[in-house]
Short mmCIF file of C-alpha atoms in Angstrom, two decimals:
data_model
loop_
_atom_site.label_atom_id
_atom_site.label_comp_id
_atom_site.label_asym_id
_atom_site.label_seq_id
_atom_site.Cartn_x
_atom_site.Cartn_y
_atom_site.Cartn_z
CA MET A 1 -20.22 10.00 -4.47
CA GLN A 2 -17.17 12.11 -5.17
CA LEU A 3 -15.48 13.45 -2.05
CA ALA A 4 -12.85 15.62 -3.72
CA PRO A 5 -14.04 18.90 -2.08
CA LEU A 6 -13.67 17.32 1.38
CA TYR A 7 -10.03 16.26 1.09
CA PRO A 8 -8.55 19.74 1.62
CA VAL A 9 -10.69 20.06 4.78
CA LEU A 10 -9.56 16.64 6.03
CA TYR A 11 -5.96 17.59 5.37
CA GLN A 12 -6.26 20.73 7.50
CA LEU A 13 -7.82 18.72 10.33
CA LEU A 14 -5.53 15.69 10.26
CA LYS A 15 -2.14 17.28 9.60
CA PRO A 16 -1.77 18.94 13.02
CA ALA A 17 -3.36 15.94 14.77
CA PHE A 18 -0.80 13.49 13.36
CA PRO A 19 2.50 15.36 12.99
CA GLY A 20 4.49 12.12 12.70
CA CYS A 21 3.18 11.65 9.15
CA LEU A 22 4.55 13.44 6.13
CA TRP A 23 1.59 15.45 4.88
CA SER A 24 3.44 18.03 2.81
CA GLY A 25 6.66 19.95 2.48
CA HIS A 26 7.26 23.38 3.94
CA CYS A 27 4.96 26.23 2.95
CA SER A 28 7.93 28.55 2.36
CA SER A 29 9.32 26.38 -0.45
CA PRO A 30 8.00 26.01 -4.03
CA ALA A 31 9.08 22.35 -3.94
CA ILE A 32 6.17 19.97 -4.53
CA ALA A 33 6.00 16.18 -4.90
CA LEU A 34 4.16 14.14 -7.51
CA THR A 35 3.31 10.72 -6.11
CA PHE A 36 1.56 7.74 -7.66
CA ASP A 37 -0.31 4.94 -5.90
CA ASP A 38 -1.52 1.43 -6.79
CA GLY A 39 1.08 0.49 -9.42
CA PRO A 40 3.07 -0.68 -11.12
CA HIS A 41 0.75 -1.31 -14.06
CA PRO A 42 2.02 -3.06 -17.21
CA GLU A 43 0.49 -0.44 -19.52
CA TYR A 44 -0.22 2.76 -17.58
CA THR A 45 3.07 3.02 -15.71
CA PRO A 46 5.30 2.92 -18.83
CA GLN A 47 3.10 5.59 -20.42
CA LEU A 48 3.53 7.73 -17.31
CA LEU A 49 7.30 7.23 -17.31
CA GLU A 50 7.49 8.57 -20.86
CA VAL A 51 5.87 11.83 -19.74
CA LEU A 52 8.00 12.15 -16.61
CA ASN A 53 11.14 11.51 -18.64
CA THR A 54 10.14 14.06 -21.27
CA TYR A 55 10.09 16.77 -18.61
CA ASN A 56 12.87 15.20 -16.50
CA ILE A 57 10.58 15.27 -13.45
CA PRO A 58 11.34 13.29 -10.27
CA ALA A 59 8.41 11.41 -8.78
CA SER A 60 7.60 8.86 -6.09
CA PHE A 61 5.70 5.58 -6.47
CA PHE A 62 3.83 3.74 -3.70
CA TRP A 63 3.52 0.16 -4.86
CA LEU A 64 1.20 -2.73 -4.16
CA GLY A 65 3.23 -5.89 -3.76
CA ALA A 66 0.75 -7.91 -5.81
CA CYS A 67 1.17 -5.48 -8.73
CA VAL A 68 4.96 -5.69 -8.45
CA ASP A 69 4.65 -9.46 -8.72
CA GLN A 70 2.41 -9.07 -11.79
CA ALA A 71 4.63 -6.52 -13.57
CA PRO A 72 8.20 -7.09 -12.35
CA ALA A 73 9.85 -5.70 -15.49
CA VAL A 74 7.95 -2.43 -15.11
CA ALA A 75 8.93 -2.24 -11.45
CA GLN A 76 12.55 -2.78 -12.37
CA SER A 77 12.35 -0.03 -15.01
CA VAL A 78 10.89 2.46 -12.52
CA TYR A 79 13.60 1.67 -10.00
CA GLU A 80 16.45 1.75 -12.49
CA GLN A 81 15.33 5.15 -13.73
CA GLY A 82 15.86 6.53 -10.25
CA TYR A 83 12.34 7.16 -9.03
CA TRP A 84 11.61 7.03 -5.30
CA ILE A 85 9.78 3.90 -4.17
CA GLY A 86 7.42 3.44 -1.25
CA LEU A 87 5.01 0.78 0.01
CA HIS A 88 1.21 0.66 -0.28
CA GLY A 89 0.72 -2.81 1.18
CA TYR A 90 0.65 -6.11 -0.68
CA ASN A 91 -3.05 -5.88 -1.53
CA HIS A 92 -5.19 -2.76 -1.40
CA ARG A 93 -6.61 -3.52 2.03
CA ALA A 94 -7.25 -0.87 4.68
CA PHE A 95 -4.52 -1.12 7.30
CA PRO A 96 -6.86 -0.71 10.31
CA LYS A 97 -8.73 -3.85 9.22
CA LEU A 98 -5.54 -5.94 9.40
CA THR A 99 -4.14 -7.51 12.54
CA PRO A 100 -0.67 -6.23 13.45
CA ALA A 101 0.80 -9.52 12.22
CA ALA A 102 -1.07 -9.30 8.91
CA LEU A 103 -0.04 -5.67 8.40
CA LYS A 104 3.59 -6.49 9.07
CA GLN A 105 3.40 -9.42 6.67
CA SER A 106 1.79 -7.24 3.99
CA LEU A 107 4.61 -4.70 4.13
CA GLU A 108 7.33 -7.35 4.25
CA GLN A 109 5.77 -9.22 1.32
CA THR A 110 5.84 -6.00 -0.69
CA GLN A 111 9.49 -5.40 0.16
CA ASN A 112 10.26 -8.96 -0.88
CA ALA A 113 8.41 -8.48 -4.19
CA ILE A 114 10.42 -5.30 -4.84
CA ALA A 115 13.70 -7.04 -4.03
CA GLN A 116 12.93 -9.85 -6.45
CA ALA A 117 11.61 -7.64 -9.27
CA CYS A 118 14.42 -5.10 -9.05
CA HIS A 119 17.15 -7.69 -8.41
CA LEU A 120 18.08 -6.13 -5.09
CA ASP A 121 19.26 -7.61 -1.83
CA LEU A 122 16.27 -7.97 0.50
CA ALA A 123 18.21 -6.46 3.40
CA TYR A 124 18.89 -3.38 1.25
CA VAL A 125 15.20 -3.00 0.41
CA GLN A 126 14.20 -3.45 4.05
CA GLN A 127 16.59 -0.66 5.00
CA HIS A 128 15.85 1.80 2.20
CA VAL A 129 12.24 1.20 1.07
CA THR A 130 10.46 2.25 4.26
CA ASP A 131 8.01 4.96 3.24
CA VAL A 132 4.43 3.71 3.63
CA ARG A 133 1.18 5.21 2.41
CA PRO A 134 -1.94 3.51 3.80
CA PRO A 135 -4.49 2.51 1.14
CA ASN A 136 -7.25 5.13 0.88
CA GLY A 137 -5.38 7.14 3.50
CA PHE A 138 -7.04 5.08 6.24
CA PHE A 139 -5.08 4.77 9.47
CA THR A 140 -5.50 4.87 13.22
CA PRO A 141 -3.09 6.02 15.94
CA GLN A 142 -2.36 2.32 16.52
CA THR A 143 -1.44 1.93 12.82
CA LEU A 144 1.01 4.82 13.09
CA ASN A 145 2.53 3.44 16.29
CA LEU A 146 3.07 0.07 14.63
CA LEU A 147 4.70 1.66 11.59
CA LYS A 148 6.98 3.73 13.80
CA ASN A 149 7.95 0.73 15.95
CA TRP A 150 8.80 -1.26 12.83
CA GLY A 151 10.93 1.53 11.36
CA TYR A 152 8.57 2.72 8.61
CA ARG A 153 7.80 6.35 7.70
CA PRO A 154 4.08 7.13 7.14
CA VAL A 155 3.41 9.33 4.12
CA MET A 156 0.05 10.99 3.49
CA TRP A 157 -0.94 13.79 1.13
CA SER A 158 -2.18 17.36 0.79
CA VAL A 159 -3.69 17.32 -2.73
CA VAL A 160 -6.07 14.50 -3.66
CA PRO A 161 -7.97 15.17 -6.93
CA GLU A 162 -9.79 11.82 -6.75
CA ASP A 163 -8.49 10.75 -10.15
CA TRP A 164 -9.42 7.11 -9.48
CA GLU A 165 -13.06 8.10 -10.05
CA ARG A 166 -12.08 9.23 -13.59
CA PRO A 167 -13.96 12.55 -13.54
CA GLY A 168 -12.00 13.60 -16.64
CA ILE A 169 -8.47 14.84 -17.27
CA SER A 170 -9.43 18.51 -17.27
CA ILE A 171 -11.34 18.19 -13.98
CA VAL A 172 -8.45 16.40 -12.27
CA THR A 173 -6.07 19.07 -13.56
CA GLN A 174 -8.26 21.89 -12.33
CA ARG A 175 -8.65 20.27 -8.91
CA VAL A 176 -4.88 20.06 -8.54
CA LEU A 177 -4.37 23.66 -9.68
CA LYS A 178 -7.03 24.84 -7.23
CA GLN A 179 -5.47 23.02 -4.26
CA VAL A 180 -1.75 23.19 -4.98
CA GLN A 181 0.46 25.44 -2.89
CA GLN A 182 4.07 25.55 -1.83
CA GLY A 183 5.10 22.21 -0.36
CA SER A 184 2.15 20.27 -1.76
CA LEU A 185 2.22 16.48 -1.82
CA ILE A 186 0.04 15.43 -4.76
CA VAL A 187 -1.52 11.97 -5.08
CA LEU A 188 -2.39 10.45 -8.46
CA HIS A 189 -2.80 6.81 -9.47
CA ASP A 190 -1.10 4.63 -12.08
CA GLY A 191 -2.95 1.43 -11.19
CA TYR A 192 -6.14 -0.21 -12.44
CA PHE A 193 -8.30 2.62 -11.07
CA GLY A 194 -7.31 6.02 -12.46
CA GLY A 195 -4.25 4.83 -14.32
CA VAL A 196 -5.79 4.91 -17.77
CA ASP A 197 -5.74 8.73 -17.67
CA VAL A 198 -2.60 9.29 -15.62
CA ALA A 199 -0.10 9.92 -18.43
CA ALA A 200 -2.38 12.42 -20.18
CA THR A 201 -3.21 14.11 -16.87
CA VAL A 202 0.44 14.51 -15.93
CA ALA A 203 1.32 15.74 -19.42
CA GLU A 204 -1.24 18.50 -18.93
CA LEU A 205 -0.34 19.25 -15.32
CA ILE A 206 3.45 19.44 -15.38
CA PRO A 207 3.88 22.43 -17.71
CA LEU A 208 1.13 24.34 -15.88
CA LEU A 209 2.76 23.75 -12.50
CA LEU A 210 6.18 24.70 -13.88
CA GLN A 211 4.69 27.94 -15.24
CA LEU A 212 3.38 28.71 -11.76
CA GLY A 213 6.94 28.51 -10.42
CA TYR A 214 6.85 25.14 -8.70
CA HIS A 215 9.62 22.58 -8.95
CA PHE A 216 9.39 18.87 -8.30
CA VAL A 217 11.09 16.78 -5.63
CA THR A 218 10.76 13.26 -4.24
CA VAL A 219 9.06 12.24 -1.02
CA ASP A 220 12.49 11.60 0.46
CA GLN A 221 13.50 15.19 -0.31
CA LEU A 222 10.35 16.44 1.45
CA TRP A 223 11.33 14.41 4.52
CA GLN A 224 14.80 15.94 4.42
CA MET A 225 13.41 19.46 4.06
CA GLN A 226 11.04 18.85 6.96
CA SER A 227 13.91 17.62 9.13
CA GLN A 228 16.04 20.63 8.25
CA HIS A 229 13.19 22.99 9.10
CA TYR A 230 12.57 21.44 12.53
CA ASN A 231 16.26 21.30 13.34
CA LYS A 232 16.80 25.01 12.77
#
C-alpha cells in the first residue's frame, strides 16, 4: 500500500512535536534541499552524480555503512565532489528496534566505513559527519535523546514522494511538485530500492524546480539557516 498522501500530514503533525529535528528550512526562503538515502550504489549513484553535476546542484547523501563498504570508490567520488554526507545506520534497521549499544555501534561502524572509503581520518569523520536520518523515518523520543547525547543531529524530511515503491518517474515528479514549498527537504533514494529511477527522476525534477524559483542547498546550509532564524 502506498502511503505517499499521508506523509505531508505526518510532517505537519511531527514537526512541531519534535523541534530538535531538522524537518525543513525556513518558509520565507526559496532554498530547498535534495537528499538521497540508502546509497551509495555502484550503478545508480554515479548516474545520479552525472545529473547533479550537469546542473551544478548541491545535494546531501545519507549513507548505509554496508553500502559504503560495498562501493567504496563511489563513496569516495561523492565525497571528493563536495556533496554533504550523513548517516543512515550501518544496515537499514529501524533505530527503535536497536538497543542503545547497537544503535551507537551502527552509527560508529558507518563513520568508520566512510573514513576508510574516503581516506579520511576517523576522528575527522566523527567530528564532521554527524547528521543522522533514521531508516524509514522511524524514531522515538528516546532515539532522539540518544542521538543528542552522542552529538548527532537528527534530520527528517518534508517531501517524501515514496520513490522506493517505483510508482513511475512522472508520478514521483508530480508528487514532489505538489508538495514542494519554500524550505522543503526532499527525500529520494539512490539505493537498491528506488535508485534505478533516481537519475531520470532528478533530471526531470531539477529544471522544473529551478523554473519555479527554487534554489538548492545542502542539509548543513538548512541547519545554518535555521540557527540564524532562531538567533534573530
